[in-house]
Coordinates of N, CA and C in Angstrom, one line a residue:
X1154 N -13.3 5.9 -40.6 CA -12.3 5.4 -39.7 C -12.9 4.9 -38.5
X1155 N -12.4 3.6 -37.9 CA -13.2 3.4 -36.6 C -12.6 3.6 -35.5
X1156 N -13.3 3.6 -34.6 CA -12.6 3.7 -33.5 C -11.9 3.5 -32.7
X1157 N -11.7 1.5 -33.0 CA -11.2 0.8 -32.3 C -10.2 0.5 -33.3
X1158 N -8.8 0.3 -33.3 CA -8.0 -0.5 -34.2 C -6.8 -0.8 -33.6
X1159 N -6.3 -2.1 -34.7 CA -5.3 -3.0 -33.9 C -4.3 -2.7 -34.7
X1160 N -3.1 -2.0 -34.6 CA -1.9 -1.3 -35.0 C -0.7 -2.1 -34.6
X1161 N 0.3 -2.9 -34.7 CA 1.4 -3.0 -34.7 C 1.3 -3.6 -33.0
X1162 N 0.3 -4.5 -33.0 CA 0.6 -5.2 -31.8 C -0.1 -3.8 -30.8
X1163 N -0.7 -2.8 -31.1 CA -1.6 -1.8 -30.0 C -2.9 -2.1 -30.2
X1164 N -3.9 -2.0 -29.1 CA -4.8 -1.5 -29.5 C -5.4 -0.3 -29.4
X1165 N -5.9 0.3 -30.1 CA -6.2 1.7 -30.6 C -7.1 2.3 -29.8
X1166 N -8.1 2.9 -28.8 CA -9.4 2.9 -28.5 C -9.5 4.2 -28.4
X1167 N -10.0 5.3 -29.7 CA -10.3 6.7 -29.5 C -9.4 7.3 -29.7
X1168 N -8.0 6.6 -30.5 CA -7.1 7.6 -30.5 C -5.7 7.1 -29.5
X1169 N -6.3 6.5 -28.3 CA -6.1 6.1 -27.2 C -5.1 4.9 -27.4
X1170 N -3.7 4.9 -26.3 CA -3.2 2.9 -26.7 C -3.4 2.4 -25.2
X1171 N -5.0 1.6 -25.3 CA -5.7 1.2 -24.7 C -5.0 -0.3 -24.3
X1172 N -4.2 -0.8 -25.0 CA -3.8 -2.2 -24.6 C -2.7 -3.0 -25.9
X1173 N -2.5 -4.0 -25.6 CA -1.7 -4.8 -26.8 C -2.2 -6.7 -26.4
X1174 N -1.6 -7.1 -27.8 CA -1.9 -7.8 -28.0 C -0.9 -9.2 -27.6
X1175 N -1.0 -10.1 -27.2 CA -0.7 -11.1 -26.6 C -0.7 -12.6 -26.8
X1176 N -0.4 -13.2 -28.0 CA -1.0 -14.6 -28.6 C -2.1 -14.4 -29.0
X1177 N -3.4 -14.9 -28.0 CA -4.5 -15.0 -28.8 C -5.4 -13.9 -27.6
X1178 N -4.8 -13.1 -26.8 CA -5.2 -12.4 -25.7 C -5.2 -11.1 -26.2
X1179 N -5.8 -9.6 -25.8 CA -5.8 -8.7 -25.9 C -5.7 -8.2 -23.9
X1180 N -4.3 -7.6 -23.6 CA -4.5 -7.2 -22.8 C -4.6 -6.0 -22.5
X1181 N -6.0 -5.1 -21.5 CA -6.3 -3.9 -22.3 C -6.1 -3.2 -20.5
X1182 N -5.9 -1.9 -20.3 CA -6.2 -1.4 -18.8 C -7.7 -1.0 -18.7
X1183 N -8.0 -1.6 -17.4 CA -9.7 -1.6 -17.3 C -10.4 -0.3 -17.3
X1184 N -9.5 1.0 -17.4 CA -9.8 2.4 -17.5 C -10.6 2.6 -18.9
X1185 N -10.4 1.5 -19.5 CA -10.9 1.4 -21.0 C -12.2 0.4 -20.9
X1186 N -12.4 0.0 -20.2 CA -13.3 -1.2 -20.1 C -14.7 -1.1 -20.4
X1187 N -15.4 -1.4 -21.5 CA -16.5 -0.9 -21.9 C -17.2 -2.2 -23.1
X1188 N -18.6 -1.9 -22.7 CA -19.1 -3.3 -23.6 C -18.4 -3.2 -25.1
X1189 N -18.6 -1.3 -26.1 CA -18.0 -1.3 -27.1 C -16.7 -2.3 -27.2
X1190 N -15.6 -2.0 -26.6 CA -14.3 -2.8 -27.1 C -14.1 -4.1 -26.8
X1191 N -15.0 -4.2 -26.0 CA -15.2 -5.9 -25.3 C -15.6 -6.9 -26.6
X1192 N -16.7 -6.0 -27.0 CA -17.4 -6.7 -28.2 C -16.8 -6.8 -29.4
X1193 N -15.6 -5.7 -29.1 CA -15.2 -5.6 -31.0 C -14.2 -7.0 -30.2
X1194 N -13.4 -6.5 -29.6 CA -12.2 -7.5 -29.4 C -12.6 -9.3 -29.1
X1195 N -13.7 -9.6 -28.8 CA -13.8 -10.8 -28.3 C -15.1 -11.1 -29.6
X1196 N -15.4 -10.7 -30.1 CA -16.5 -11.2 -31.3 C -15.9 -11.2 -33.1
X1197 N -15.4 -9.7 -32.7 CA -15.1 -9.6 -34.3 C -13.6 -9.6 -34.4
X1198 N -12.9 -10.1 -33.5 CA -11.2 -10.1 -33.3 C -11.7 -11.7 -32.9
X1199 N -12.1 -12.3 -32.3 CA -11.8 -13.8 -31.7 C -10.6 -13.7 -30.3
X1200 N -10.6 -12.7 -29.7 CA -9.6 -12.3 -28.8 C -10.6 -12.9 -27.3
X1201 N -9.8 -13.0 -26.5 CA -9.9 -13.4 -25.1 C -9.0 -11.8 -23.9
X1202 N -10.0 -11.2 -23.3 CA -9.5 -9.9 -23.1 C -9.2 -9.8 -21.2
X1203 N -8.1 -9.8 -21.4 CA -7.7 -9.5 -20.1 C -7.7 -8.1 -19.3
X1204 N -8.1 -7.6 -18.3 CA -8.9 -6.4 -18.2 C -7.3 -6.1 -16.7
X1205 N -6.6 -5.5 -17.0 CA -5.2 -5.5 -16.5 C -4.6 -4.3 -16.3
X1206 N -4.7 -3.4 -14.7 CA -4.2 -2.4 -14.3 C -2.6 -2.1 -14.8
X1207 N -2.6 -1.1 -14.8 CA -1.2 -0.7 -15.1 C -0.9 -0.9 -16.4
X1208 N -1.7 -1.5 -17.5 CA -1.5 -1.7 -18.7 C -1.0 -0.2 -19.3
X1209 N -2.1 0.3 -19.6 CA -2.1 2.2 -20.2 C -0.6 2.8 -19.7
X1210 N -0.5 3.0 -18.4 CA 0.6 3.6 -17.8 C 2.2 2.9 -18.4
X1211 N 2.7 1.6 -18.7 CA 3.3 0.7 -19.3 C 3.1 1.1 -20.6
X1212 N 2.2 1.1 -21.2 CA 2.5 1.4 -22.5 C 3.0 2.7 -23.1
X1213 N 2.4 3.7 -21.9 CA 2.6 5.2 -22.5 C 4.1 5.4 -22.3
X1214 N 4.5 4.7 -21.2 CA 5.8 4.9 -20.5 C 7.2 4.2 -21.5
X1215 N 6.2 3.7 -22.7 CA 7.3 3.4 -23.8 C 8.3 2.7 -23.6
X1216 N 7.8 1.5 -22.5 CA 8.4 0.1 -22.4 C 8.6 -0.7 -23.5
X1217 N 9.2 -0.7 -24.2 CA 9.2 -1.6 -25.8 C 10.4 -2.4 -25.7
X1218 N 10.5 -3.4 -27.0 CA 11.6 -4.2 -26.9 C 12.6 -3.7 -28.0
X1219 N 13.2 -4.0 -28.5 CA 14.4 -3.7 -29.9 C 13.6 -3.7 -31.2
X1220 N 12.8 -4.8 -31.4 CA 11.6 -5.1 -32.2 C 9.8 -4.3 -32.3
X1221 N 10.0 -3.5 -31.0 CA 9.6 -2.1 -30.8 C 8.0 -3.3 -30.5
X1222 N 8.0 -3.9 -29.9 CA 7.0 -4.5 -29.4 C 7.1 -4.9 -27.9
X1223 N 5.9 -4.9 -26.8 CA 6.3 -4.7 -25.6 C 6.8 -5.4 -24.7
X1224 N 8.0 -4.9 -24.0 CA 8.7 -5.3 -23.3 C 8.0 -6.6 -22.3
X1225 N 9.0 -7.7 -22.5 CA 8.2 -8.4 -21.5 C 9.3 -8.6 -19.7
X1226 N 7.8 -8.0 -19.2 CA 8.1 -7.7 -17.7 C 7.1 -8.0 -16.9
X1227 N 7.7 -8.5 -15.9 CA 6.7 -9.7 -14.9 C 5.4 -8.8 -14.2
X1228 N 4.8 -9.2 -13.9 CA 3.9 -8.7 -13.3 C 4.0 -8.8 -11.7
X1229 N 3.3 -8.0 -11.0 CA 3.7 -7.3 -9.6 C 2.3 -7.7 -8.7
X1230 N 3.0 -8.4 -7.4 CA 1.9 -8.2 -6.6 C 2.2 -7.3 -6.0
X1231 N 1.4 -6.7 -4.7 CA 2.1 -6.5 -3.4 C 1.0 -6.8 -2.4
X1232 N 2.0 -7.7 -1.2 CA 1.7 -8.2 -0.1 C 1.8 -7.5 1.1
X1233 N 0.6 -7.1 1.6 CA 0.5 -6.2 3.4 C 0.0 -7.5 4.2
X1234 N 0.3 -6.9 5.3 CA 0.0 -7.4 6.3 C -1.4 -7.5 6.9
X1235 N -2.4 -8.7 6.6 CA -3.9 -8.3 6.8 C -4.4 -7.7 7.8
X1236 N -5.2 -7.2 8.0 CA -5.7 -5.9 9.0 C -5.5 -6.5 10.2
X1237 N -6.3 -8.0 10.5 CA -6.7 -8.9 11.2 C -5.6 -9.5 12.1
X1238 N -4.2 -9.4 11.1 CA -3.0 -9.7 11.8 C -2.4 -9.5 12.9
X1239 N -1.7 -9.9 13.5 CA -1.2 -9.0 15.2 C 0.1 -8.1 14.5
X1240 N -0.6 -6.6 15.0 CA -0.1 -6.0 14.7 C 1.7 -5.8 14.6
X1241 N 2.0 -6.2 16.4 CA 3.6 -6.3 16.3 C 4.2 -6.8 14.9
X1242 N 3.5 -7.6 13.7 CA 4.1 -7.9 12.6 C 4.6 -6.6 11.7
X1243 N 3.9 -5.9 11.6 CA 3.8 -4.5 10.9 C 5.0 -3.8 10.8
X1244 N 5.8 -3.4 9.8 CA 6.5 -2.5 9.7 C 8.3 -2.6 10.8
X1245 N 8.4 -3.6 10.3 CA 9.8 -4.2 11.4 C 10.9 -5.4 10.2
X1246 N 11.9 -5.2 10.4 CA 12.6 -5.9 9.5 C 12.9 -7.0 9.5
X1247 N 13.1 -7.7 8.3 CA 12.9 -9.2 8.2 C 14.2 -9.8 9.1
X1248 N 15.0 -9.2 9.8 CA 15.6 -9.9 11.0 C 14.9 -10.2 12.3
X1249 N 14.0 -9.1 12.5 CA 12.8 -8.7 13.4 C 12.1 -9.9 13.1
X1250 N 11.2 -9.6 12.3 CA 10.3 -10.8 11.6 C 10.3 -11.6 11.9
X1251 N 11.4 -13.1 11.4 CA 12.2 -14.1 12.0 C 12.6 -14.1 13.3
X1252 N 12.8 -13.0 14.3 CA 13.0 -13.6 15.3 C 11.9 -14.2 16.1
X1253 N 10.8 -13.3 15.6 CA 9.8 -13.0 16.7 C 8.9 -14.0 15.6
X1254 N 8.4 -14.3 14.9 CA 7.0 -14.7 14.0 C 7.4 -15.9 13.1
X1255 N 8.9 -16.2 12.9 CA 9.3 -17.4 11.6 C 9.2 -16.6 10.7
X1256 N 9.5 -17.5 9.5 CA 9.4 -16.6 8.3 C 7.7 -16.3 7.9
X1257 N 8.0 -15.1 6.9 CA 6.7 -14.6 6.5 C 5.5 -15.7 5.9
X1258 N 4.5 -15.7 6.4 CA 3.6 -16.5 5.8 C 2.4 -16.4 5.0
X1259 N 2.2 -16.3 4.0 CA 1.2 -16.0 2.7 C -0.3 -15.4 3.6
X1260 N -0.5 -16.5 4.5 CA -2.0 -16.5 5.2 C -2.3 -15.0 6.6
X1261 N -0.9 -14.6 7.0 CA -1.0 -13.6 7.4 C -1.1 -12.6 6.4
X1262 N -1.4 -12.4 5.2 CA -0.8 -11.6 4.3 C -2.0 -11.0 3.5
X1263 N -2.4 -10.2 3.3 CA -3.5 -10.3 1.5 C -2.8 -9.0 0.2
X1264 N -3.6 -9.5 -0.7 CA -2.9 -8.9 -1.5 C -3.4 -7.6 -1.8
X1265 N -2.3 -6.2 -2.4 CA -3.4 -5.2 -2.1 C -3.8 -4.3 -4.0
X1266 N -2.6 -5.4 -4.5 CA -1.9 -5.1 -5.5 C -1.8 -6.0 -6.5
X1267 N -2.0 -6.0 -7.6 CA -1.8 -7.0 -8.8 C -2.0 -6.7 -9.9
X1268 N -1.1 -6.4 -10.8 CA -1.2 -5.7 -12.3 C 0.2 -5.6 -12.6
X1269 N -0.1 -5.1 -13.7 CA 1.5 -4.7 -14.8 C 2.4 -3.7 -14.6
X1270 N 3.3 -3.5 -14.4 CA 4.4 -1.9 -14.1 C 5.4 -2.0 -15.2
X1271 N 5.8 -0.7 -14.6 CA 6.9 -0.6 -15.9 C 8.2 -0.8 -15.6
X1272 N 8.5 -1.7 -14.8 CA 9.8 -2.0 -14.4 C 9.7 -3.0 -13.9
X1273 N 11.2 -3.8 -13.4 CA 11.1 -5.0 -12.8 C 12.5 -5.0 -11.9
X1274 N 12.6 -3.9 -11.5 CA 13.5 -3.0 -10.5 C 12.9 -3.0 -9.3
X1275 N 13.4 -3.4 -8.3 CA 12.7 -3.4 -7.2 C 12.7 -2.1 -6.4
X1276 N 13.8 -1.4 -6.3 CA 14.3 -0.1 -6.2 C 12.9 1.3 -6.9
X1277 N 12.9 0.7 -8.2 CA 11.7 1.7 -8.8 C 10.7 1.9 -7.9
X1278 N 10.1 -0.3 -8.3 CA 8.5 -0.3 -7.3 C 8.6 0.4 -5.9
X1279 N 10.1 0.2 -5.2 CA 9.5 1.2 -4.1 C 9.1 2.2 -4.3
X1280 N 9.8 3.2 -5.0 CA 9.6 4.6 -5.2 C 8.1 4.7 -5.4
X1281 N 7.2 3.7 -6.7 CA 6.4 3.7 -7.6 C 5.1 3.4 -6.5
X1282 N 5.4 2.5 -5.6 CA 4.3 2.5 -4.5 C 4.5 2.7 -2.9
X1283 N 5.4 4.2 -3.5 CA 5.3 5.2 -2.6 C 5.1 6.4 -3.0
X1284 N 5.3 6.6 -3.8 CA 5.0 8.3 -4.4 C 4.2 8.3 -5.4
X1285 N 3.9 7.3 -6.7 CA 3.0 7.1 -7.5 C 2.4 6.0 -8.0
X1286 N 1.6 5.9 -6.6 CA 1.0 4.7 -6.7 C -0.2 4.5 -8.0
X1287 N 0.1 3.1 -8.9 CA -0.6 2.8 -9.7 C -2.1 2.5 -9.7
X1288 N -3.0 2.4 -10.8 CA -4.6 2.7 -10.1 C -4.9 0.8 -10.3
X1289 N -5.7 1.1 -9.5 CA -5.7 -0.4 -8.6 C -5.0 -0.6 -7.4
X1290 N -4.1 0.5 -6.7 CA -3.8 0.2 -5.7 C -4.6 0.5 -4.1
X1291 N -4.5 -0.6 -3.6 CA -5.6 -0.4 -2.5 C -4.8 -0.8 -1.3
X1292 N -3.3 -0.4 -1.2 CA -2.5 -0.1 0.1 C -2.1 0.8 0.9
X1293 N -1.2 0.9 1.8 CA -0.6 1.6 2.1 C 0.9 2.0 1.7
X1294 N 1.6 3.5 1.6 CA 3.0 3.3 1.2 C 3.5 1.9 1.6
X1295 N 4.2 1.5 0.1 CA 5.5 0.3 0.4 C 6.2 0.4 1.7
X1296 N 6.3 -0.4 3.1 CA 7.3 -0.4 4.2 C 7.3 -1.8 4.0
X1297 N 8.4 -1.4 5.2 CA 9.2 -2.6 5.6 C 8.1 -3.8 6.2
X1298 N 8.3 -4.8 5.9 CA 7.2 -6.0 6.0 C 6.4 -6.8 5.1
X1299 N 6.4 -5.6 3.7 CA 5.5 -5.6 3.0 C 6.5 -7.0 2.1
X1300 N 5.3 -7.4 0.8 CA 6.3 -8.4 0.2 C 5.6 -7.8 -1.1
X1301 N 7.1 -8.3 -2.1 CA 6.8 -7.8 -3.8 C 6.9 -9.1 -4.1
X1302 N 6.1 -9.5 -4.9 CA 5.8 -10.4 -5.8 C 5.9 -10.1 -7.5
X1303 N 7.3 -10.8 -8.4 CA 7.3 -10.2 -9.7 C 6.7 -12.1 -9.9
X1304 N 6.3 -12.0 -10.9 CA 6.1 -13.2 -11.5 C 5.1 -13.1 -13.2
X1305 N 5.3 -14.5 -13.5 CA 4.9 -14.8 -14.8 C 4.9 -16.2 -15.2
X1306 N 5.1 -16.1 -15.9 CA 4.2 -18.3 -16.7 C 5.2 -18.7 -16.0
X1307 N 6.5 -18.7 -15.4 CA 7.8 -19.3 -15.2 C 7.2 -19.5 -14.2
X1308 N 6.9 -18.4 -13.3 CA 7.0 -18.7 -11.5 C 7.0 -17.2 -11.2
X1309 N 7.2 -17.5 -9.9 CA 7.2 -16.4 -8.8 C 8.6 -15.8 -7.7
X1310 N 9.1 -14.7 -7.5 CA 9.8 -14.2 -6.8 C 9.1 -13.6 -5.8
X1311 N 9.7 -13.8 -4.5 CA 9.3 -12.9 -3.4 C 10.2 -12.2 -2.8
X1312 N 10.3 -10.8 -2.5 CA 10.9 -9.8 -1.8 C 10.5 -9.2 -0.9
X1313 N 11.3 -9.5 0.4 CA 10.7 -9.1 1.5 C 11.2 -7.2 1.7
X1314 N 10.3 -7.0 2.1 CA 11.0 -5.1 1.7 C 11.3 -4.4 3.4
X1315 N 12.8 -4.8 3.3 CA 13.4 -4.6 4.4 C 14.1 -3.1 5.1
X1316 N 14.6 -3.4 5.9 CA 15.4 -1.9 6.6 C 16.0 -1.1 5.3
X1317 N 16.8 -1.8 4.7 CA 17.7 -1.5 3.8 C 17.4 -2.4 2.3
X1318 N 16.8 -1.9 1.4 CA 16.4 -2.8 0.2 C 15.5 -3.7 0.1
X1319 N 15.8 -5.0 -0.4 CA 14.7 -6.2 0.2 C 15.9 -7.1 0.2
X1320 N 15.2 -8.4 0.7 CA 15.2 -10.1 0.7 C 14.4 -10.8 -0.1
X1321 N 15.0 -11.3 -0.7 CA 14.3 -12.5 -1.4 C 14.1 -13.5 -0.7
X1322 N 12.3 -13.9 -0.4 CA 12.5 -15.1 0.5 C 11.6 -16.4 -0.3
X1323 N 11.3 -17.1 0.7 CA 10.4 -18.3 -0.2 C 9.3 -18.5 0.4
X1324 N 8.7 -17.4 0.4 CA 7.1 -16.9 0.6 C 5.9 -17.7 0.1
X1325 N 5.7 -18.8 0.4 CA 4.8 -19.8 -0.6 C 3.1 -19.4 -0.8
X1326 N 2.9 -18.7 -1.7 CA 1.6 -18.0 -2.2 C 1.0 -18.8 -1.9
X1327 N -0.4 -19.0 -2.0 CA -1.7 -19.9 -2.6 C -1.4 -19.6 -3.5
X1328 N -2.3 -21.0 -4.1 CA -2.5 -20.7 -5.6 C -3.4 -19.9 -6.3
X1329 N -2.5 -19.1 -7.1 CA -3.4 -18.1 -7.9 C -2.5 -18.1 -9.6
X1330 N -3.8 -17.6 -10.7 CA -3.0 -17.8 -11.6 C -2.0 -16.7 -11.9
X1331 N -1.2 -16.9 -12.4 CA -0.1 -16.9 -13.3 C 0.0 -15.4 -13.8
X1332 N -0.9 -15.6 -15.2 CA -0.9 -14.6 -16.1 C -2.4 -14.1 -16.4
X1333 N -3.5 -14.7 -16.0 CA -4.8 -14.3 -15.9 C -4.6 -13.0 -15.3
X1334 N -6.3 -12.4 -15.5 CA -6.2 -11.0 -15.0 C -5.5 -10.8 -13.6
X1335 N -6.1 -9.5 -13.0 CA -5.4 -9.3 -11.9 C -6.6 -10.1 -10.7
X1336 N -5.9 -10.4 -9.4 CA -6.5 -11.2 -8.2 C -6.5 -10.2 -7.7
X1337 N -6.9 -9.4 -7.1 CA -7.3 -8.5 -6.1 C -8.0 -9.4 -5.1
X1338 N -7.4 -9.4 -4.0 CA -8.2 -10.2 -2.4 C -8.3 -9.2 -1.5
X1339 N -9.4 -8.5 -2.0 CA -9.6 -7.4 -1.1 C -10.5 -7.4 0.1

């Protein structure tokens, strides 16, 4: 028996469901990231491997569809306030924000966050990057100021994470891809 196998849209690594399959992609969580499965998946699969936080946690968490294959759910940035920034931006609500600074702008911002979750609840991610923050995360608790980014091949939403819930605003990113691995601008 080998080690590595490709089950019903999983991939298998040790026993392990290290990742799933994606058109002609294998997207696997980099906790798994090792020349072995690189090699099986991109040599003797013909796969193209995306190396994608939050994958493992998503899958365990038994996000599936009706067709018992996985849920498709946008992927998540999250935007802080760069260190560099004037601080008065920090932690003040997007009425605040606007009065004093205009709206939020991408270039004050870096990203601290970028991978896959298991929801697309905004309400959750707070909770989720505040009490159980996912690995790859290199922020601080979710506050107010901060911006969530869900997106995918479609486009991009922005939520400003306010006093009370969020705002959706029109936060104009740079360009970054889509659905490629995770951007980390650390």
């Amino acid at each position: 028996m080998s080690n590595i196998q490709i089950k019903n849209n999983r991939i298998l690594y040790y026993g392990n469901t290290a990742g799933y399959l994606s058109g002609e992609n294998a997207v696997v969580d980099p906790m798994f990231q090792t020349d072995e499965l690189k090699s099986y998946l991109t040599e003797k699969k013909g796969l193209e491997v995306e190396w994608t936080p939050g994958t493992f946690e998503r899958l365990a968490a038994g996000t599936l569809d009706p067709e018992g294959n996985t849920a498709l759910l946008r992927r998540c940035r999250v935007w802080q306030i760069a260190p560099e920034t004037d601080v008065m931006m920090k932690f003040i609500s997007y009425d605040d924000f606007t009065r004093r600074f205009g709206e939020p702008d991408p270039a004050s911002y870096q990203v601290v966050y970028d991978g896959e979750v298991d929801t697309n609840d905004l309400e959750a991610l707070y909770t989720k990057f505040n009490v159980d923050h996912p690995p790859g995360y290199e922020g601080h608790s979710l506050s107010m100021s901060d911006v969530l980014e869900l997106y995918d091949k479609s486009g991009s939403t922005f939520h400003y994470c306010d006093t009370f819930g969020f705002k959706e605003i029109s936060f104009q990113a740079p360009e970054q891809e889509q659905i490629e691995g995770p951007q980390m601008n650390l």
